[in-house]
Amino acid sequence: MAQAAVHSFKTETLQREEAMPWLAPAAVLGGDNAPAWIAALRETGAASFAATGLPTPAWEGWQYTNLRPLTPEAFTFDAAGDVAAQDLPAPLLKDSHRIVLVNGRLRPDLGTPLPDGVKLTPLMEISEPEEELATVGSLAQSPLLALNCAYMRDGFVLDIAPHRDIARPIEILFMSAGNSPAVYPRVLYRFGENSGATLLERHAGEGMALTNLYAGIVLKAAARGRYYRFIDENGDAVHVSRTVARSHKSSDFQGFSSVSGVAAGRQEFGLELLDSGISSSIGGVYMLKGRQSHDFTILADHFEKDGTSVQHFKGVIDDQARAVFQGKIHVHRPAQKTDGYQSHHALLLSDQAEASAKPELEIYADDVKCSHGATAGMLDTDALFYLQSRGIPAAEAKALLVHSFLSETLEKITRDDVRALYAARIAAWLNAPVEEAAA
Amino acid sequence: MLKIENLHATVADREVLKGLTLDIKPGEVHAIMGPNGSGKSTLSYVLAGRDGYDITEGSINFMGQDIGEMEPEERAALGLFLAFQYPVEIPGVTTTTFLKTALNAVRKARGEKELDPASFLKLQKQKLTELGMDADMLKRGVNVGFSGGEKKRNEVLQLAMLQPKLAILDETDSGLDIDALKVVADGVNALRAPDRSFLIITHYQRLLDYIKPDVVHVLAKGKIQKTGGPELALELEQKGYADFYDEAA
């Protein structure tokens, strides 16, 4: 016992020492006159992170993704980002509205006006936050969220007014620029009662960058939220994010994400079905090569009856890349008549590619339908030979098979133009190899 | 057109073809008949260039070139076509996409211009009509949910679209009822031409009632044991392959 206590003490000391360099740049924030609630969250976050440091593979949920090789010295908090309008990528869709952030900071000069019924409020201008903004859950379990809190400054609340349908999509572009920025944005997308909107959240930029995003999504009763994420960063970027969609009665949430351009990434999605009659779905595709690694970690939490949740992911892994999928469906006792569906399928294109999957079901109600399926496999050699025997060169035949494998995940996306955006990313990955990702 | 000399081939280190020699001239229809395990399907895969089927001795000359080391797609570009005994299902790739990709790949390899979408669709429609096939199947995943007969018809459609110099039909009759067999045979007969040859691999004589061969070979123990005219097929139908098993014993 005494031995164990000493060991534990040493471990904690070590963690404190490792945590401090991550927190040091936050000193920049001193004296910025942040509203009291933000100052308080920063303190709570910093204290929590100091006690844990980054998660190690010994942590529950972190067995397969190791962030420890990340060094804080490699990134600059509050990096200047000199970005002009002509440096921005073209809008994802014609006729969309646009909100632009550079290194986490809002840049109204680069965005477009927002339509009636949509309101954007910078975080630092909010003095009395609603509960859903100031509540973050248990930080001790979530060091990355704690770190995000410690740096709380950049971000906004986007409100869709009740009973409004916003016809044109709203693109939210997170650009990283300049000297290896570290950004910790916090955003809240709030769909008012019986409102509807399509959000395109896109992350892009050149060179090294660290993004640690917390995105809250609230769907009030009968709201219809579409949330499409595009991780278009380059092979040196690190992207970690947690997105929690809190759904209220009879609302409908559909989310999707594609990722191909990061050195390392982890996207956590929480689907919270807080009331009855809710539909909530999240899907994604990943395309990894070189030494890239990426992790999708999903929790669908059914609290009340008649809810449907869907998790549908596919990915392709080449070279020495690594992919992780952890998906859980948690059905609480009152959540009768729950429909929970989860699937993850990985295609391995090389002998050294790696896929780890951990499907979990935790069910306390007795009248539910839950299913999960997980596979990892190589390309079908019979199909490959069949295509080649018809004159299709091997490389083209492989691309055709991978494309059809991944495209299946897009079928549920209701907008044709958004589906085409994802299809284009799949096609681009198959035709043009990305630069070798940094180790 | 096709000249196989003293071909020895192994599958998983087991020698299956043991000195096969065959000569097919332009416009000829040859049938290879043989008992199960004689090496019929191995021959078709070796000709098409499937991975894992290794030539250890002898040569395959097709259109004046030694194709033994060529990739499957290079052989297809030269004009070789294998109609599969068990056509593969490819979910997510529609038959139209498949046909267009294949046709344009072959045209490109032959130095011809790729077909624009309109010309392709016109050609596809024409072939479909000639074969009496349902346009519905074009929108479905390649062979996904197709019946045995539909799969074989799809093979003939591909054959008609790609217009190869040599078509190898590997047990194309297996699993077909008589009506489907006639459709497939009509499709093949329509493609017979002075510069196009066929190699029909079959266990039974039935298909040869509908596609008249010029030459019939008996394959057993990895070698051609006997060669003759169409009457040889009938003889085999009556007497079976017992003679060749005896020889093998």
XYZ file of C-alpha atoms in Angstrom:
688
model
C 0.000 0.000 0.000
C 2.712 2.423 1.014
C 4.549 1.589 -2.179
C 1.491 2.311 -4.278
C 0.912 5.634 -2.574
C 4.460 6.762 -3.327
C 4.079 5.746 -6.949
C 0.826 7.630 -7.284
C 2.369 10.735 -5.735
C 5.237 10.579 -8.215
C 2.841 10.188 -11.136
C 0.843 13.232 -10.089
C 3.984 15.320 -9.693
C 5.100 14.261 -13.121
C 1.719 15.174 -14.583
C 1.850 18.627 -13.000
C 5.271 19.195 -14.475
C 4.094 18.128 -17.915
C 0.911 20.160 -17.672
C 2.500 23.480 -16.826
C 4.101 24.250 -20.210
C 0.677 23.754 -21.814
C -0.816 26.329 -19.480
C 1.998 28.895 -19.466
C 0.963 30.755 -22.660
C -2.426 31.433 -21.073
C -0.704 34.251 -19.182
C -1.369 36.308 -22.325
C -4.995 36.390 -21.231
C -4.204 38.212 -17.951
C -5.957 41.554 -17.597
C -8.137 41.245 -20.708
C -11.191 42.232 -18.662
C -13.026 39.045 -19.518
C -16.516 38.718 -18.091
C -16.547 37.071 -14.677
C -17.988 33.771 -15.904
C -15.209 33.417 -18.454
C -12.508 34.276 -15.900
C -13.990 31.665 -13.572
C -14.075 28.985 -16.268
C -10.463 29.722 -17.164
C -9.405 29.175 -13.561
C -11.410 25.990 -13.200
C -10.047 24.677 -16.483
C -6.440 25.497 -15.668
C -6.652 23.908 -12.230
C -8.238 20.788 -13.668
C -5.714 20.440 -16.462
C -2.809 21.055 -14.094
C -3.899 18.034 -12.089
C -4.026 15.686 -15.062
C -1.964 16.877 -17.981
C -2.831 15.342 -21.339
C -4.527 11.947 -21.231
C -2.227 8.936 -21.407
C -3.071 5.579 -22.982
C -3.856 4.406 -19.441
C -6.996 6.584 -19.506
C -10.362 5.106 -20.283
C -11.165 6.044 -23.882
C -7.574 6.924 -24.716
C -6.093 3.437 -25.149
C -5.631 3.902 -28.877
C -4.790 7.573 -29.230
C -1.683 8.957 -27.619
C -1.335 12.750 -27.598
C 1.756 12.700 -25.410
C 4.172 13.217 -28.316
C 2.591 16.669 -28.752
C 4.762 19.387 -27.297
C 3.312 22.767 -26.313
C 6.514 24.532 -27.398
C 5.726 23.632 -31.002
C 2.691 25.937 -31.021
C 2.070 29.620 -30.403
C -0.988 30.842 -28.549
C -2.311 34.170 -29.794
C -0.286 33.921 -32.995
C -0.804 36.791 -35.380
C -2.609 35.623 -38.495
C -2.215 37.929 -41.408
C -4.991 36.815 -43.679
C -6.602 38.906 -46.370
C -9.817 38.182 -48.227
C -7.952 36.825 -51.250
C -6.123 34.265 -49.055
C -9.357 32.584 -48.082
C -10.503 29.428 -49.821
C -13.526 29.895 -52.045
C -16.844 29.382 -50.282
C -17.925 25.753 -50.054
C -21.258 26.564 -51.635
C -22.412 29.405 -53.791
C -24.959 31.687 -52.145
C -23.945 30.723 -48.631
C -23.431 33.070 -45.707
C -20.026 33.098 -44.139
C -18.500 33.591 -40.719
C -14.697 33.676 -40.692
C -12.322 33.132 -37.788
C -8.554 33.431 -38.158
C -6.538 31.638 -35.495
C -9.705 31.389 -33.466
C -10.578 35.092 -33.573
C -13.666 36.387 -35.307
C -12.952 38.430 -38.410
C -16.189 40.179 -39.365
C -14.299 41.988 -42.143
C -13.797 38.662 -43.942
C -17.306 37.313 -43.492
C -20.636 38.137 -45.102
C -23.681 39.722 -43.506
C -25.949 37.190 -41.823
C -29.615 36.916 -42.750
C -32.593 37.864 -40.654
C -33.182 35.349 -37.944
C -29.505 34.595 -37.387
C -27.571 36.342 -34.641
C -23.864 36.107 -33.921
C -22.578 37.140 -30.476
C -18.870 37.056 -29.638
C -18.189 35.196 -26.423
C -16.415 38.088 -24.745
C -19.500 40.297 -25.144
C -21.673 37.984 -23.113
C -21.906 39.010 -19.487
C -24.705 36.710 -18.337
C -24.315 33.331 -20.037
C -27.185 30.932 -20.287
C -26.671 27.637 -18.571
C -25.718 25.744 -21.720
C -22.750 28.029 -22.311
C -21.227 28.011 -18.840
C -21.781 24.335 -18.032
C -19.138 21.949 -19.244
C -19.555 18.744 -17.251
C -16.755 16.964 -15.499
C -13.467 18.482 -16.565
C -11.386 15.952 -14.650
C -12.451 13.347 -17.248
C -11.718 15.659 -20.150
C -8.284 17.283 -20.036
C -8.674 18.698 -23.546
C -11.905 20.401 -22.603
C -10.210 21.683 -19.434
C -7.454 23.131 -21.604
C -10.054 24.678 -23.885
C -11.617 26.322 -20.809
C -8.257 27.577 -19.579
C -7.878 29.481 -22.853
C -11.461 30.628 -23.118
C -11.695 33.844 -25.105
C -12.309 33.132 -28.778
C -15.610 32.028 -30.073
C -19.234 32.957 -30.357
C -22.821 32.002 -29.938
C -24.840 31.595 -33.102
C -28.583 31.811 -32.579
C -31.161 30.685 -35.077
C -34.408 32.429 -34.172
C -37.428 30.257 -33.298
C -39.748 29.285 -36.142
C -37.314 30.438 -38.787
C -36.010 28.343 -41.655
C -32.715 29.688 -42.901
C -32.663 28.683 -46.542
C -29.028 29.305 -47.425
C -26.298 27.391 -45.605
C -24.013 29.223 -43.207
C -20.333 28.427 -43.603
C -18.206 28.831 -40.487
C -14.602 28.932 -41.641
C -11.835 28.387 -39.102
C -8.576 29.462 -40.747
C -5.202 28.901 -39.207
C -2.352 31.076 -40.415
C 1.081 32.290 -39.473
C 3.455 30.843 -36.951
C 2.087 27.443 -35.814
C -0.948 28.788 -33.992
C -2.612 27.023 -31.094
C -6.307 27.899 -30.980
C -8.946 26.986 -28.423
C -12.243 28.164 -29.867
C -15.530 27.657 -28.141
C -18.754 27.964 -30.078
C -22.388 27.402 -29.357
C -24.851 26.807 -32.170
C -28.361 27.283 -30.878
C -31.365 26.282 -32.969
C -34.459 27.958 -31.563
C -37.762 26.170 -31.253
C -39.024 24.836 -34.584
C -36.187 26.483 -36.510
C -34.037 24.997 -39.237
C -30.598 25.751 -40.635
C -27.615 24.138 -42.332
C -24.186 24.838 -40.886
C -20.956 24.056 -42.722
C -18.095 24.099 -40.259
C -14.817 24.049 -42.076
C -11.279 23.954 -40.733
C -8.496 24.961 -43.116
C -5.048 26.482 -43.177
C -1.400 26.074 -44.062
C 1.420 24.657 -41.988
C 1.439 23.505 -38.396
C -1.527 24.363 -36.232
C -3.258 23.030 -33.166
C -6.998 23.339 -32.914
C -8.759 22.347 -29.703
C -12.414 23.142 -30.293
C -15.454 22.785 -28.119
C -18.692 23.100 -30.023
C -22.007 22.982 -28.260
C -25.142 22.481 -30.297
C -28.571 23.020 -28.816
C -31.717 22.030 -30.630
C -34.828 23.352 -28.984
C -38.133 21.557 -29.433
C -38.889 20.534 -33.028
C -35.738 22.221 -34.357
C -33.999 20.847 -37.460
C -30.243 21.210 -37.337
C -27.852 20.161 -40.071
C -24.213 20.273 -39.085
C -21.624 19.383 -41.689
C -17.978 19.514 -40.767
C -15.020 19.570 -43.146
C -11.561 18.995 -41.717
C -9.632 20.403 -44.682
C -6.435 21.119 -42.810
C -3.028 20.083 -44.086
C -0.800 17.201 -43.077
C 0.934 19.096 -40.268
C -2.179 20.116 -38.375
C -3.449 18.660 -35.130
C -7.191 18.788 -34.639
C -9.008 17.815 -31.469
C -12.607 18.694 -30.909
C -15.571 17.848 -28.825
C -19.024 18.485 -30.186
C -22.071 17.907 -28.045
C -25.514 18.063 -29.603
C -28.183 18.529 -26.951
C -31.532 17.693 -28.466
C -34.915 18.644 -27.069
C -38.347 17.237 -27.760
C -39.075 16.062 -31.302
C -36.026 17.763 -32.752
C -33.954 16.384 -35.588
C -30.173 16.557 -35.783
C -28.000 15.359 -38.626
C -24.239 15.707 -38.453
C -21.417 14.544 -40.691
C -17.671 15.033 -40.808
C -14.921 14.232 -43.259
C -11.245 14.251 -42.472
C -8.203 13.664 -44.628
C -5.757 16.409 -43.808
C -4.350 16.196 -40.311
C -1.181 14.782 -38.779
C -3.229 13.707 -35.792
C -6.843 14.206 -34.883
C -9.587 13.245 -32.546
C -13.208 14.252 -32.978
C -15.547 13.471 -30.125
C -19.261 13.706 -30.690
C -21.865 13.527 -27.982
C -25.485 13.060 -28.945
C -27.715 13.845 -25.979
C -31.330 12.911 -26.558
C -32.815 14.775 -23.596
C -36.503 14.375 -24.328
C -38.841 12.103 -26.264
C -39.316 11.696 -29.994
C -35.847 12.869 -30.981
C -33.835 11.833 -34.004
C -30.100 12.424 -33.852
C -27.471 11.109 -36.221
C -23.773 11.528 -36.807
C -21.682 10.090 -39.604
C -18.293 10.495 -41.087
C -15.558 9.393 -43.433
C -11.852 9.426 -42.881
C -9.077 8.963 -45.448
C -5.620 8.533 -43.959
C -2.167 7.838 -45.343
C 1.480 8.425 -44.479
C 1.723 8.485 -40.706
C -1.577 10.225 -40.048
C -3.738 9.180 -37.138
C -7.356 9.974 -36.408
C -9.905 9.014 -33.798
C -13.708 9.303 -33.882
C -15.150 8.853 -30.404
C -18.934 8.922 -30.169
C -21.441 8.694 -27.326
C -25.161 8.591 -27.990
C -27.018 9.164 -24.736
C -30.723 8.304 -24.730
C -32.483 9.810 -21.735
C -36.126 9.608 -22.813
C -38.385 7.409 -24.885
C -38.982 7.124 -28.637
C -35.566 8.346 -29.641
C -33.503 7.298 -32.648
C -29.756 7.685 -32.843
C -27.496 6.711 -35.713
C -23.715 6.505 -35.889
C -22.412 5.575 -39.323
C -18.692 5.799 -40.094
C -16.367 4.488 -42.738
C -12.726 5.058 -43.431
C -9.809 4.045 -45.551
C -6.280 3.709 -44.192
C -3.099 3.469 -46.257
C 0.640 3.296 -45.505
C 1.307 3.379 -41.762
C -1.702 5.474 -40.857
C -3.858 4.633 -37.858
C -7.561 5.044 -37.259
C -9.643 4.683 -34.137
C -13.388 4.403 -33.760
C -15.006 4.266 -30.346
C -18.753 4.355 -30.346
C -21.164 3.918 -27.506
C -24.919 3.863 -27.202
C -26.142 4.496 -23.671
C -29.837 3.895 -23.091
C -31.041 5.125 -19.716
C -33.900 3.420 -17.895
C -36.739 5.758 -19.032
C -35.665 5.610 -22.674
C -38.081 2.911 -23.826
C -38.662 2.298 -27.550
C -35.196 3.538 -28.331
C -33.705 2.803 -31.728
C -29.928 2.898 -31.620
C -27.790 2.044 -34.583
C -24.045 2.112 -34.893
C -21.642 0.978 -37.587
C -18.012 1.420 -38.403
C -16.229 -0.103 -41.373
C -12.560 0.343 -42.127
C -10.720 -0.511 -45.305
C -7.003 -1.208 -44.920
C -4.911 -0.553 -48.021
C -1.540 -1.580 -46.629
C -0.092 -4.221 -44.349
C 1.013 -1.601 -41.862
C -2.215 0.360 -41.689
C -4.066 0.016 -38.425
C -7.700 0.276 -37.365
C -8.955 -0.033 -33.802
C -12.662 -0.199 -33.061
C -14.456 -0.295 -29.763
C -18.241 -0.553 -30.042
C -20.159 -0.390 -26.758
C -23.772 -0.728 -25.746
C -25.007 0.116 -22.267
C -28.713 -0.469 -21.961
C -30.947 -0.071 -18.902
C -34.349 0.090 -20.594
C -35.994 -3.194 -21.574
C -37.841 -2.316 -24.772
C -35.162 -1.068 -27.151
C -33.641 -1.923 -30.501
C -29.909 -1.402 -30.650
C -27.429 -2.730 -33.147
C -23.809 -2.277 -33.923
C -21.471 -3.573 -36.557
C -17.759 -3.122 -36.978
C -15.495 -4.514 -39.661
C -11.955 -3.997 -40.850
C -10.810 -5.566 -44.085
C -8.687 -5.347 -47.179
C -9.922 -4.587 -50.692
C -11.828 -7.466 -52.259
C -9.270 -9.119 -54.551
C -12.021 -10.838 -56.564
C -13.596 -7.479 -57.357
C -10.215 -5.996 -58.160
C -9.401 -8.781 -60.623
C -12.846 -8.521 -62.181
C -12.357 -4.804 -62.863
C -8.810 -5.318 -64.159
C -9.931 -8.114 -66.440
C -12.260 -5.557 -68.064
C -9.302 -3.319 -68.845
C -9.435 -0.982 -65.850
C -5.867 -0.358 -64.595
C -5.165 -1.548 -61.045
C -4.834 1.942 -59.539
C -8.077 3.109 -61.122
C -9.851 -0.081 -60.077
C -8.737 0.406 -56.470
C -9.912 4.013 -56.516
C -13.297 2.953 -57.887
C -13.741 0.358 -55.132
C -12.630 2.721 -52.353
C -14.871 5.480 -53.683
C -17.913 3.242 -53.740
C -17.082 1.922 -50.263
C -16.897 5.412 -48.749
C -19.683 7.045 -50.760
C -22.259 4.802 -49.179
C -22.003 6.883 -45.989
C -23.164 9.967 -47.908
C -26.498 8.537 -48.984
C -28.341 9.846 -45.922
C -27.200 13.429 -46.413
C -30.330 15.231 -47.504
C -28.753 18.056 -49.491
C -27.313 17.117 -52.883
C -24.867 20.033 -52.855
C -23.426 19.006 -49.476
C -23.171 15.388 -50.554
C -21.214 16.572 -53.583
C -18.771 18.446 -51.322
C -17.943 15.262 -49.472
C -17.798 13.200 -52.668
C -15.289 15.723 -54.039
C -13.079 15.253 -50.975
C -13.129 11.497 -51.422
C -12.265 11.856 -55.099
C -9.484 14.348 -54.378
C -7.919 12.028 -51.822
C -8.004 9.122 -54.241
C -6.409 11.017 -57.115
C -3.844 13.218 -55.418
C -1.733 11.904 -52.599
C -1.451 14.336 -49.695
C 1.991 15.293 -48.547
C 3.609 12.895 -46.146
C 2.175 13.723 -42.759
C 4.490 14.777 -39.971
C 5.214 12.085 -37.406
C -4.581 -15.298 -82.606
C -3.932 -17.405 -79.515
C -1.070 -19.839 -79.384
C -0.424 -21.715 -76.161
C 2.647 -23.911 -76.081
C 3.542 -26.526 -73.501
C 1.907 -24.492 -70.734
C 2.650 -25.512 -67.173
C 0.971 -23.518 -64.401
C 0.682 -23.799 -60.660
C -1.936 -22.663 -58.187
C -0.738 -22.436 -54.586
C 2.368 -24.431 -55.575
C 0.298 -27.267 -57.019
C 0.829 -27.960 -60.700
C -2.557 -27.910 -62.432
C -1.669 -27.383 -66.090
C 0.964 -29.842 -67.251
C 1.986 -29.106 -70.783
C -1.099 -27.701 -72.522
C -0.842 -26.766 -76.186
C -3.576 -24.971 -78.120
C -3.798 -22.928 -81.304
C -6.837 -20.769 -82.067
C -7.017 -18.927 -85.376
C -9.064 -15.765 -86.108
C -12.792 -16.422 -86.389
C -12.620 -19.903 -84.896
C -14.746 -21.189 -82.056
C -13.001 -23.748 -79.889
C -14.583 -25.675 -77.056
C -12.660 -27.178 -74.191
C -14.524 -29.883 -72.338
C -13.326 -31.778 -69.375
C -14.205 -33.347 -66.079
C -14.129 -31.448 -62.798
C -10.626 -30.745 -61.618
C -9.094 -31.123 -65.073
C -7.739 -27.540 -65.044
C -10.471 -25.778 -67.100
C -10.960 -22.824 -64.805
C -7.257 -22.610 -64.077
C -6.660 -22.212 -67.807
C -9.120 -19.317 -68.000
C -7.551 -17.538 -65.022
C -4.008 -18.085 -66.302
C -5.036 -16.610 -69.660
C -6.671 -13.594 -67.984
C -3.672 -13.050 -65.701
C -5.068 -13.592 -62.258
C -2.724 -13.201 -59.281
C -1.680 -16.497 -57.753
C -1.785 -18.426 -61.038
C 1.847 -18.825 -62.022
C 3.281 -19.996 -65.308
C 6.258 -22.264 -64.627
C 6.977 -23.404 -68.177
C 5.804 -22.780 -71.729
C 4.262 -19.663 -73.233
C 1.046 -17.876 -74.161
C 1.145 -15.821 -77.311
C -1.857 -13.605 -78.032
C -2.104 -11.214 -80.988
C 1.575 -11.746 -81.652
C 2.699 -10.901 -78.126
C 3.868 -13.006 -75.209
C 1.287 -12.093 -72.556
C 2.588 -14.350 -69.783
C 3.883 -11.454 -67.693
C 1.204 -8.909 -68.547
C -1.264 -7.407 -66.073
C -4.918 -8.389 -66.560
C -5.794 -4.911 -67.839
C -3.020 -5.038 -70.456
C -4.402 -8.316 -71.772
C -7.878 -6.783 -71.863
C -6.503 -3.854 -73.846
C -5.015 -6.319 -76.339
C -8.470 -7.768 -76.803
C -8.773 -10.655 -74.376
C -12.022 -11.074 -72.492
C -12.979 -13.597 -69.832
C -16.661 -14.173 -69.102
C -16.574 -15.362 -65.490
C -18.084 -18.561 -64.233
C -19.013 -16.649 -61.073
C -19.325 -12.926 -61.945
C -18.310 -10.773 -58.988
C -20.716 -8.470 -57.154
C -19.469 -4.906 -56.698
C -21.794 -2.927 -54.438
C -21.782 0.836 -54.916
C -20.497 0.792 -58.495
C -23.370 0.937 -60.956
C -23.241 -1.215 -64.063
C -23.232 1.898 -66.233
C -20.247 3.402 -64.414
C -18.486 0.075 -64.624
C -19.113 -0.292 -68.362
C -18.096 3.266 -69.124
C -14.915 3.081 -67.041
C -13.967 -0.242 -68.629
C -14.739 0.800 -72.194
C -12.859 4.064 -71.929
C -9.903 2.421 -70.194
C -9.641 -0.075 -73.020
C -10.060 2.604 -75.703
C -7.417 4.739 -74.038
C -4.983 1.813 -73.846
C -5.565 1.128 -77.540
C -4.850 4.763 -78.405
C -8.485 5.470 -79.321
C -10.487 8.483 -78.197
C -12.583 8.054 -75.073
C -16.317 8.051 -75.720
C -18.226 11.118 -74.633
C -21.208 10.437 -72.329
C -23.827 10.792 -75.068
C -22.122 8.381 -77.498
C -21.555 5.949 -74.667
C -25.192 5.946 -73.621
C -26.289 5.472 -77.217
C -23.988 2.481 -77.648
C -25.084 1.025 -74.320
C -28.743 1.326 -75.253
C -28.160 -0.307 -78.618
C -26.346 -3.309 -77.105
C -28.967 -3.647 -74.412
C -31.727 -3.772 -77.004
C -29.863 -6.303 -79.120
C -29.504 -8.557 -76.084
C -33.118 -8.047 -75.013
C -32.029 -6.872 -71.595
C -33.741 -4.673 -69.029
C -32.304 -1.148 -68.658
C -33.025 -1.333 -64.923
C -29.938 -3.384 -64.247
C -27.713 -0.532 -65.414
C -28.585 1.551 -62.376
C -27.944 -1.233 -59.906
C -24.596 -2.141 -58.370
C -22.644 -4.488 -60.656
C -24.238 -7.933 -60.298
C -25.666 -7.023 -56.883
C -28.888 -8.924 -56.338
C -28.764 -10.315 -59.890
C -30.034 -13.823 -60.525
C -27.629 -16.351 -62.024
C -29.102 -15.707 -65.467
C -28.867 -11.922 -65.108
C -25.231 -12.194 -64.098
C -24.401 -14.236 -67.186
C -26.334 -11.834 -69.391
C -24.370 -8.994 -67.857
C -21.194 -10.812 -68.901
C -22.468 -10.983 -72.467
C -23.385 -7.286 -72.343
C -19.813 -6.479 -71.320
C -18.564 -8.706 -74.099
C -20.732 -6.850 -76.598
C -19.579 -3.458 -75.339
C -15.868 -4.233 -75.208
C -15.730 -6.060 -78.575
C -12.690 -8.215 -77.748
C -10.619 -10.256 -80.215
C -10.868 -13.386 -78.097
C -13.649 -14.181 -75.669
C -13.204 -16.980 -73.164
C -16.516 -18.223 -71.786
C -15.848 -20.068 -68.545
C -18.767 -22.394 -67.767
C -21.135 -19.698 -68.948
C -23.877 -22.328 -69.170
C -23.690 -23.412 -65.540
C -26.822 -22.611 -63.606
C -28.747 -21.324 -66.610
C -32.191 -22.551 -67.533
C -32.835 -23.250 -71.183
C -34.342 -19.814 -71.940
C -31.444 -17.937 -70.357
C -29.038 -20.257 -72.140
C -30.619 -19.368 -75.497
C -30.389 -15.642 -74.761
C -26.731 -15.945 -73.850
C -26.000 -18.128 -76.895
C -27.837 -15.716 -79.230
C -25.789 -12.861 -77.799
C -22.577 -14.737 -78.422
C -23.576 -15.863 -81.911
C -24.378 -12.282 -82.852
C -20.790 -11.393 -82.018
C -19.198 -14.065 -84.164
C -16.969 -12.442 -86.753
C -14.042 -13.384 -89.015
C -11.599 -11.552 -86.749
C -13.080 -12.639 -83.428
C -12.457 -15.997 -81.794
C -14.106 -17.801 -78.923
C -12.872 -20.303 -76.386
C -15.785 -22.021 -74.704
C -14.973 -23.885 -71.528
C -17.698 -26.239 -70.426
C -18.398 -29.449 -68.627
C -21.501 -30.282 -70.629
C -22.276 -30.456 -74.293
C -25.582 -28.550 -73.897
C -24.232 -25.071 -74.695
C -22.609 -26.426 -77.866
C -26.065 -27.156 -79.280
C -26.520 -23.411 -79.462
C -22.990 -22.203 -80.125
C -21.511 -24.421 -82.818
C -17.790 -24.975 -82.238
C -15.258 -25.536 -85.030
C -12.948 -27.534 -82.818
C -13.533 -29.500 -79.626
C -10.767 -30.438 -77.176
C -10.845 -32.706 -74.189
C -8.879 -31.440 -71.225
C -7.918 -33.860 -68.480
C -5.008 -34.099 -66.114
C -3.831 -30.629 -67.133
C -3.340 -31.496 -70.828
C -5.335 -31.624 -74.017
C -6.030 -35.353 -74.358
C -7.984 -35.365 -77.573
C -8.998 -32.935 -80.314
C -11.749 -33.306 -82.866
C -14.778 -31.723 -84.510
C -18.241 -31.071 -83.038
C -18.916 -34.830 -83.084
C -16.419 -35.224 -80.231
C -18.727 -33.255 -77.949
C -21.599 -35.606 -78.709
C -19.409 -38.597 -78.122
C -18.424 -37.227 -74.717
C -22.059 -36.584 -73.897
C -22.796 -40.284 -74.470
C -19.713 -41.884 -73.039
C -18.766 -39.370 -70.326
C -15.227 -38.690 -69.305
C -14.537 -42.165 -67.962
C -11.960 -42.905 -70.682
C -9.897 -39.971 -69.599
C -10.091 -40.860 -65.945
C -8.882 -44.359 -66.874
C -5.974 -42.899 -68.769
C -5.238 -40.746 -65.789
C -5.290 -43.665 -63.374
